[in-house]
PDB file of C-alpha atoms in Angstrom:
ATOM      1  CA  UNK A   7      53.277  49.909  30.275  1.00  0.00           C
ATOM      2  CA  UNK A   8      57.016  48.536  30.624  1.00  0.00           C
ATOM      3  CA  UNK A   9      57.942  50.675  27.205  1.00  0.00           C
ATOM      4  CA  UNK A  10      56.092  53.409  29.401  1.00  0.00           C
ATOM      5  CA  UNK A  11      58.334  52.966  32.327  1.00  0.00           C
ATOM      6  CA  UNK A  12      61.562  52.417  30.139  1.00  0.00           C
ATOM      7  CA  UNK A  13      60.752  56.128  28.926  1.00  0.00           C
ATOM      8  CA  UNK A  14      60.614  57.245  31.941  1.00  0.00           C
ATOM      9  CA  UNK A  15      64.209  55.968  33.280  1.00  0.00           C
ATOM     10  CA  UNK A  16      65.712  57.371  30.599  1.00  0.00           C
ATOM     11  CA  UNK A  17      64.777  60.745  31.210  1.00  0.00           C
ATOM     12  CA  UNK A  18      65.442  60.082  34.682  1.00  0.00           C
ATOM     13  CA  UNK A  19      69.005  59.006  33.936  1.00  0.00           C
ATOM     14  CA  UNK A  20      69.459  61.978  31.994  1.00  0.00           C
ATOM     15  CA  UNK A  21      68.431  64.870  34.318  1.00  0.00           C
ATOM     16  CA  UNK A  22      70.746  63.112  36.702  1.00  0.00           C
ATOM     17  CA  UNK A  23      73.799  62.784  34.584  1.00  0.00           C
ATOM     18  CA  UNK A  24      73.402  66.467  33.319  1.00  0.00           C
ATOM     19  CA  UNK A  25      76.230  67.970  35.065  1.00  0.00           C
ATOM     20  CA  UNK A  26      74.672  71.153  37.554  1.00  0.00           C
ATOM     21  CA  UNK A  27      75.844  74.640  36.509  1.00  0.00           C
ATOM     22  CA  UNK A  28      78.457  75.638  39.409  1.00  0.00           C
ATOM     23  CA  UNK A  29      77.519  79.510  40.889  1.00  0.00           C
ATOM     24  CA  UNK A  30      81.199  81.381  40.203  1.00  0.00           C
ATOM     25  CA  UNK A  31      81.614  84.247  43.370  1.00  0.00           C
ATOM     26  CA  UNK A  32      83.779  86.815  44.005  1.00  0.00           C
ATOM     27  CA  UNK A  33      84.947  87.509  47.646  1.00  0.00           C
ATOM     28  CA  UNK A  34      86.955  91.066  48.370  1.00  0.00           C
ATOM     29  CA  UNK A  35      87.826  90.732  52.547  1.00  0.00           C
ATOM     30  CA  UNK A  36      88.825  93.920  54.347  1.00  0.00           C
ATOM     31  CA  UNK A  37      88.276  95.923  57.103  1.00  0.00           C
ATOM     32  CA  UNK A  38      86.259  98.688  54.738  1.00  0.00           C
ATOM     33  CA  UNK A  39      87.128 101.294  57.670  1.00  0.00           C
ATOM     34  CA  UNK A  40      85.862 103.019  55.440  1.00  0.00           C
ATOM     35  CA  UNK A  41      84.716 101.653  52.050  1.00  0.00           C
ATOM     36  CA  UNK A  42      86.035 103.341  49.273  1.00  0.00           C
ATOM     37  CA  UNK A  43      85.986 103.662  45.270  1.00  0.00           C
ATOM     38  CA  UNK A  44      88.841 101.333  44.990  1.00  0.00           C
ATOM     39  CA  UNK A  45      86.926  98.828  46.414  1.00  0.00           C
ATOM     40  CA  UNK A  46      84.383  99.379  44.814  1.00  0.00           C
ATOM     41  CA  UNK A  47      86.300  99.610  41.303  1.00  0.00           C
ATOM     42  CA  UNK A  48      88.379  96.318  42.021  1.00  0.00           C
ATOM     43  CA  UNK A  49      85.087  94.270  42.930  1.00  0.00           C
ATOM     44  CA  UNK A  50      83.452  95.501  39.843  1.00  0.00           C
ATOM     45  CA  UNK A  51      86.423  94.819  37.344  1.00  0.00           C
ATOM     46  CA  UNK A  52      87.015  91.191  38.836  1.00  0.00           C
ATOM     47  CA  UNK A  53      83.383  90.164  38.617  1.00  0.00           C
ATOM     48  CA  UNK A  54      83.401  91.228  35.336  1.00  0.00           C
ATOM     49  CA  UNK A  55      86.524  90.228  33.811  1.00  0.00           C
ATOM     50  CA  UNK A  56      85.739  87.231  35.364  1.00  0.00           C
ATOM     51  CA  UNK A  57      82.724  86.594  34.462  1.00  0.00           C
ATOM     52  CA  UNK A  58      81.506  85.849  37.614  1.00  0.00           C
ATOM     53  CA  UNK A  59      77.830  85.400  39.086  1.00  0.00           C
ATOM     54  CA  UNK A  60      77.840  87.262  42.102  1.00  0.00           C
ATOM     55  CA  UNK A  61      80.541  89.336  44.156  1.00  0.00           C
ATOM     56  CA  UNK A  62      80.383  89.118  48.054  1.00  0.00           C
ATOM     57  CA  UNK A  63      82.323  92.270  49.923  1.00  0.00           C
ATOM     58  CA  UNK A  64      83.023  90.536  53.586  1.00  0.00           C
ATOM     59  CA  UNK A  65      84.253  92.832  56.283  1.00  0.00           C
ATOM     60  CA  UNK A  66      86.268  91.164  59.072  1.00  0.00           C
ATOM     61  CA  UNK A  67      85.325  91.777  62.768  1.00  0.00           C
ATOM     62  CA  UNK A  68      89.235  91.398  63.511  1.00  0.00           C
ATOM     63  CA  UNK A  69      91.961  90.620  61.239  1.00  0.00           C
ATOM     64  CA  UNK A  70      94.574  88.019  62.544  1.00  0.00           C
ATOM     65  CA  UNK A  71      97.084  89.969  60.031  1.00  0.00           C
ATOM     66  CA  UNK A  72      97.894  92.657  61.914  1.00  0.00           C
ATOM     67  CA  UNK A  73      98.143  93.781  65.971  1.00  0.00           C
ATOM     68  CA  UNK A  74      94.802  94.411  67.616  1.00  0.00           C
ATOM     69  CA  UNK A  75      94.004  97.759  67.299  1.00  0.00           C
ATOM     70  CA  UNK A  76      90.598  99.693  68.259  1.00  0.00           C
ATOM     71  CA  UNK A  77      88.237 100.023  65.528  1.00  0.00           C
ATOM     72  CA  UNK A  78      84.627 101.882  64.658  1.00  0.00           C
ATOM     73  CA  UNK A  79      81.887  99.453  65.179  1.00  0.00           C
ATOM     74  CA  UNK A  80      81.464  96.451  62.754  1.00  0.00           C
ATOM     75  CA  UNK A  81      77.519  98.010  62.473  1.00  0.00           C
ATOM     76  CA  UNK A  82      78.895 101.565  60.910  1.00  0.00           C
ATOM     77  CA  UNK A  83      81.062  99.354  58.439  1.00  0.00           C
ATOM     78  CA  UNK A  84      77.992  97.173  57.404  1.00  0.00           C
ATOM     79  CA  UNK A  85      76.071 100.100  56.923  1.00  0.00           C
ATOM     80  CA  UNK A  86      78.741 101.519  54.706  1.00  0.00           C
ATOM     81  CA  UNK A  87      79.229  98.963  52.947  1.00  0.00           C
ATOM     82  CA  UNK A  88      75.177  98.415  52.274  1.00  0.00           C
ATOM     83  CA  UNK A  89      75.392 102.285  50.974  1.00  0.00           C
ATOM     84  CA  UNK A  90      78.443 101.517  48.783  1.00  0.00           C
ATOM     85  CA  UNK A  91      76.628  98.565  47.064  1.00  0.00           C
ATOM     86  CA  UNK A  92      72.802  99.595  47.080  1.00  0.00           C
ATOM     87  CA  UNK A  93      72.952 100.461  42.978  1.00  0.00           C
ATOM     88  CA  UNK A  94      74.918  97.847  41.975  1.00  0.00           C
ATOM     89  CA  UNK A  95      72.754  94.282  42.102  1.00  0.00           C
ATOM     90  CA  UNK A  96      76.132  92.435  41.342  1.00  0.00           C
ATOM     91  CA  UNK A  97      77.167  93.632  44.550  1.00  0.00           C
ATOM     92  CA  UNK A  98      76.073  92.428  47.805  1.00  0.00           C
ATOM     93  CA  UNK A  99      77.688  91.318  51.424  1.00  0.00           C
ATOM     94  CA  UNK A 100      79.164  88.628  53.061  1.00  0.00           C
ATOM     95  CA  UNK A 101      78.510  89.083  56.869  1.00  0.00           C
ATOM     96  CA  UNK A 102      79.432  85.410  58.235  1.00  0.00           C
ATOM     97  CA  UNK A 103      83.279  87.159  60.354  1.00  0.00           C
ATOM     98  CA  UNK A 104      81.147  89.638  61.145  1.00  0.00           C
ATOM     99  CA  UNK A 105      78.536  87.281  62.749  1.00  0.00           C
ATOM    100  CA  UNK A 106      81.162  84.900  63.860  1.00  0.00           C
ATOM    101  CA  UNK A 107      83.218  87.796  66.227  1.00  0.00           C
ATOM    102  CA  UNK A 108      86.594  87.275  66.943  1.00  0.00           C
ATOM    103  CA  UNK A 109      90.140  86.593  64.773  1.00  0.00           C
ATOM    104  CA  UNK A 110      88.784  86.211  60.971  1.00  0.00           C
ATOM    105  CA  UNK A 111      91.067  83.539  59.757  1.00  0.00           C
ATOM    106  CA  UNK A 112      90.512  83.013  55.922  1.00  0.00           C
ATOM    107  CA  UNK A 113      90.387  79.130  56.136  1.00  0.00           C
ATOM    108  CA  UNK A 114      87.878  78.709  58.650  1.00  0.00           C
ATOM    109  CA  UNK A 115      85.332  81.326  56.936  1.00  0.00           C
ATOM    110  CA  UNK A 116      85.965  79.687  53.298  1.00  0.00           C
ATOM    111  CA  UNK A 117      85.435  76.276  55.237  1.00  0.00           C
ATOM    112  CA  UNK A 118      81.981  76.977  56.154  1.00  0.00           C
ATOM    113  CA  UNK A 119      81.532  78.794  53.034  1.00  0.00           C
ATOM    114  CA  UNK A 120      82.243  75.909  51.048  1.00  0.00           C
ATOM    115  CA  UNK A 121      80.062  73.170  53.285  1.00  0.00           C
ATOM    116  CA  UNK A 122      77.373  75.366  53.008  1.00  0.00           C
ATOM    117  CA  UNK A 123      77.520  76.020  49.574  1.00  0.00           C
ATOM    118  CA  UNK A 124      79.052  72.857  47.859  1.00  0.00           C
ATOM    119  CA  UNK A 125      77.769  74.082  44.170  1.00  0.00           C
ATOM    120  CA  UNK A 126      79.808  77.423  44.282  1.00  0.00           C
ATOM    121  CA  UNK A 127      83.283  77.920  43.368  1.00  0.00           C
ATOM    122  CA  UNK A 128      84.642  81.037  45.209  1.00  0.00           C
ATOM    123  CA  UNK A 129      87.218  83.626  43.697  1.00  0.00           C
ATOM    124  CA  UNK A 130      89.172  85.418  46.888  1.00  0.00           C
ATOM    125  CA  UNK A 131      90.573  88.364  45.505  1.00  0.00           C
ATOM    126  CA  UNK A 132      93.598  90.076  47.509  1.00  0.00           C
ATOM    127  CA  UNK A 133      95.696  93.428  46.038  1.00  0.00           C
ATOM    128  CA  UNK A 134      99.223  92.700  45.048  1.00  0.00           C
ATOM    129  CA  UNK A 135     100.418  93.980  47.938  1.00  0.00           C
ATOM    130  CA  UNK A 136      99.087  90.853  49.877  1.00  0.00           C
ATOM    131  CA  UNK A 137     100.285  88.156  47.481  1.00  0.00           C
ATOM    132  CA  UNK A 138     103.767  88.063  48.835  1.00  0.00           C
ATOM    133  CA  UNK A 139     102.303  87.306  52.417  1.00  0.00           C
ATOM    134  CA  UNK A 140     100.036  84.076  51.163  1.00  0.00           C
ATOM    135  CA  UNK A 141     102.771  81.927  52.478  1.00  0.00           C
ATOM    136  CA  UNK A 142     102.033  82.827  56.131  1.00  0.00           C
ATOM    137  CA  UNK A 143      98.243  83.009  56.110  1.00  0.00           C
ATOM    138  CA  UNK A 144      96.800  80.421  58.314  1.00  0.00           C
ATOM    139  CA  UNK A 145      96.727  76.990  56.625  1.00  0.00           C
ATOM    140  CA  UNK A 146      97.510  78.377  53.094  1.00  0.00           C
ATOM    141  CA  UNK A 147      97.975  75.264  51.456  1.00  0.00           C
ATOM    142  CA  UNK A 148      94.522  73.894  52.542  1.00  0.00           C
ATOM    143  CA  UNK A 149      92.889  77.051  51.828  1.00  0.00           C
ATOM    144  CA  UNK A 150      94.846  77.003  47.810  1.00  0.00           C
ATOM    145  CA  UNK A 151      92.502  74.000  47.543  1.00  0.00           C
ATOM    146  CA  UNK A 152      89.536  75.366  48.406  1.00  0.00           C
ATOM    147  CA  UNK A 153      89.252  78.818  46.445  1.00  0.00           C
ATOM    148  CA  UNK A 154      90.543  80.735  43.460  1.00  0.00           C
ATOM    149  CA  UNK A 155      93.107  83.163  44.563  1.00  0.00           C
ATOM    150  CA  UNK A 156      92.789  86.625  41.934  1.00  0.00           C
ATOM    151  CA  UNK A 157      95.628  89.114  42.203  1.00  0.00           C
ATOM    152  CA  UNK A 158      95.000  92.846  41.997  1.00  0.00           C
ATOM    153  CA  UNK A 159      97.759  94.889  40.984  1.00  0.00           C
ATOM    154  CA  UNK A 160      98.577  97.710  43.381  1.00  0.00           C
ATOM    155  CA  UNK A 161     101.400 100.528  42.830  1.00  0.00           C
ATOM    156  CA  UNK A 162     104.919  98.567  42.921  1.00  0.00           C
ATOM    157  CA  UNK A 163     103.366  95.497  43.661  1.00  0.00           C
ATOM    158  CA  UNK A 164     105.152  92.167  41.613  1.00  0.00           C
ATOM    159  CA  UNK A 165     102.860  89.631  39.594  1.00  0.00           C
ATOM    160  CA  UNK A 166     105.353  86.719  40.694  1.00  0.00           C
ATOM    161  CA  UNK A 167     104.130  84.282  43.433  1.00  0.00           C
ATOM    162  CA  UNK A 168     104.644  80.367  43.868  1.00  0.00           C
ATOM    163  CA  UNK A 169     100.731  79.770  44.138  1.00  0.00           C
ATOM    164  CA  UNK A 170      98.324  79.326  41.240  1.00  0.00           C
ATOM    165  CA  UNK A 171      97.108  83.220  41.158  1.00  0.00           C
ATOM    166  CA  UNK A 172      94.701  84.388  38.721  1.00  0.00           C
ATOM    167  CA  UNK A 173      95.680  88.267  37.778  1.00  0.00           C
ATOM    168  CA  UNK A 174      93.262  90.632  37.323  1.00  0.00           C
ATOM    169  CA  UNK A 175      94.120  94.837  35.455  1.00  0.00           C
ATOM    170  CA  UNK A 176      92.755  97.425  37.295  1.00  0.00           C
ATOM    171  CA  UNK A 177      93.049 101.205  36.899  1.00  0.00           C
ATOM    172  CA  UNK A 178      96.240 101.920  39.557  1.00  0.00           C
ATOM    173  CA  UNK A 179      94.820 103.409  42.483  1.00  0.00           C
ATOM    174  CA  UNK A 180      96.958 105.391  45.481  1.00  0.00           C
ATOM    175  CA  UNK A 181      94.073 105.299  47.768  1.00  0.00           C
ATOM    176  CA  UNK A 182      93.620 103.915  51.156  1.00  0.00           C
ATOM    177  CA  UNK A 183      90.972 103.615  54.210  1.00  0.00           C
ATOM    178  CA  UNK A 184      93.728 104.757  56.319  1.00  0.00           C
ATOM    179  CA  UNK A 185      94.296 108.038  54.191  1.00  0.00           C
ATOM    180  CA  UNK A 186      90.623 109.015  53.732  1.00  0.00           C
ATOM    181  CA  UNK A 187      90.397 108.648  57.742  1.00  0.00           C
ATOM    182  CA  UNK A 188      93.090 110.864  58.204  1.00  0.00           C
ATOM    183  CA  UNK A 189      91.493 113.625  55.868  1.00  0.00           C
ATOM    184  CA  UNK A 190      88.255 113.273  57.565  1.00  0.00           C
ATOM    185  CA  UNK A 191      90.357 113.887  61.114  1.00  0.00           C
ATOM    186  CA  UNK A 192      92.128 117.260  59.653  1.00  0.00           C
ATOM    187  CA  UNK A 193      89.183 118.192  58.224  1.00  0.00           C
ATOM    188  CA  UNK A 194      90.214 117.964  54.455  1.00  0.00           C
ATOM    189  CA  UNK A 195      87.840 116.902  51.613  1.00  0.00           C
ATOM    190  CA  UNK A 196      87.564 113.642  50.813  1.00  0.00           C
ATOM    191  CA  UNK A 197      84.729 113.863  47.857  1.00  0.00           C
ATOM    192  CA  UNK A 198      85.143 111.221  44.970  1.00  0.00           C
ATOM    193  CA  UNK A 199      87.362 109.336  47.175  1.00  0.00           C
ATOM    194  CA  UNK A 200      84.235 107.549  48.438  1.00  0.00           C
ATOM    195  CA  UNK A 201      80.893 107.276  46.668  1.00  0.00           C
ATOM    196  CA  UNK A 202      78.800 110.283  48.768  1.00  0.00           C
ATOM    197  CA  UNK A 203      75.942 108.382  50.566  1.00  0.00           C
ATOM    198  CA  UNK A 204      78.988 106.692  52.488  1.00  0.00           C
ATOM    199  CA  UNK A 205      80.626 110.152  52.680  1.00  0.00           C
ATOM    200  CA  UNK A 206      77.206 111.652  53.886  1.00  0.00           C
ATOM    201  CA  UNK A 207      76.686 108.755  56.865  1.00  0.00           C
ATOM    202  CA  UNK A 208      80.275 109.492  57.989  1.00  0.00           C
ATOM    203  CA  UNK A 209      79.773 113.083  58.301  1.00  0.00           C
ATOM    204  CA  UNK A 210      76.129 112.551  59.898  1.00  0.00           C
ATOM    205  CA  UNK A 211      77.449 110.270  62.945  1.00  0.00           C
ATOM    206  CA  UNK A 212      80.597 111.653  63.293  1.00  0.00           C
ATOM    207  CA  UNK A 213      82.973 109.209  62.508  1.00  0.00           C
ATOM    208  CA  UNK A 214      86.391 109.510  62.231  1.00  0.00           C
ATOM    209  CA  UNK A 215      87.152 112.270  63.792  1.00  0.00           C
ATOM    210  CA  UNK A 216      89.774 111.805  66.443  1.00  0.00           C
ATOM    211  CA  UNK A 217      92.426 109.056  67.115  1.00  0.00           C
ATOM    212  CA  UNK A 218      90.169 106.013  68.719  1.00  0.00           C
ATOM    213  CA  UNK A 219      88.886 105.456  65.067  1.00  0.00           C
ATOM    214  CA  UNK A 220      91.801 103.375  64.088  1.00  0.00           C
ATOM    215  CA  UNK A 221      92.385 101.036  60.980  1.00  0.00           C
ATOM    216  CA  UNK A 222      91.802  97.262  61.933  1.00  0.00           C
TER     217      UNK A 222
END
């Protein structure tokens, strides 16, 4: 019976020490006013040169980056963004700024990220464009310890910075939100610049289409 039980705590003591596998996620944060295939490209080339698990696309309700400005409804960017992702099971959303409302400061949403989630090591992923800014985001240093910052090159952007930046090739895109809304407005195509289900709920409520639609 003791030999029995001696068995037994073995095992035990070996389940326990058996380190657990850590979940590796992606996180691409944006305004997606509207998604596009740069996004889309970017979040598939990190998560798999990466060799990550999952890849989260998180819209922001309001970015602390730039001035207020007036913006479509978070719901039309959610929906988007559901369309954008739907054949891709890799792909899926992170709605917690969304939820939250308000300024979406990068510390306090990888915060609760991380106390919910304790097992999974996150990979935030900003273009190249961004990188030179990292030194005024809110509570940078704090945040440098909490995730895995991935560079994306973007046209001119520099692969220098004084944080510990993963950098990730992607195909060179000159295409931006703000440019595909200004198409839409002037009534110039926009097909391939956004996969068409996205393109096709646009066009069927009407977004877009004058001046109130603004970037975030």
């Amino acid at each position: 019976m003791k030999q029995k039980i001696s068995v037994l705590n073995q095992v035990e003591e070996q389940v326990l020490e058996k380190p657990i596998k850590r979940k590796r996620v992606g996180i691409l944060g944006g305004g997606f006013n509207p998604v596009h295939v740069g996004h889309l490209i970017i979040s598939d080339q990190v998560s798999a040169q990466l060799g990550l698990d999952e890849f989260y696309l998180m819209p922001s309700c309001q970015s602390p980056h730039v001035d207020k400005k007036t913006t479509i409804d978070s719901s039309h960017r959610v929906e988007m963004l559901k369309l954008a992702t739907e054949d891709n099971p890799k792909l899926s959303l992170e709605l917690s700024e969304v939820v939250r409302q308000g300024k979406s400061y990068t510390y306090d949403t990888m915060k609760t990220l991380k106390e919910m989630n304790p097992e999974t090591d996150y990979y935030f992923v900003i273009g190249g464009d961004m990188v030179e800014y990292l030194p005024k985001w809110y509570k940078i240093d704090e945040l440098m310890e909490m995730v895995q910052f991935v560079g994306v090159n973007r046209p001119g952007s520099k692969q220098e910075s004084p944080y510990p930046l993963i950098w990730v090739d992607v195909p060179l895109m000159e295409i931006s939100s703000s440019t595909i809304r200004e198409k839409i407005k002037m009534n110039c195509s926009v097909k391939y610049f956004l996969p068409d289900n996205v393109l096709e709920y646009i066009h069927k409520k009407g977004l877009y289409l004058n001046d109130t639609d603004n970037d975030l």
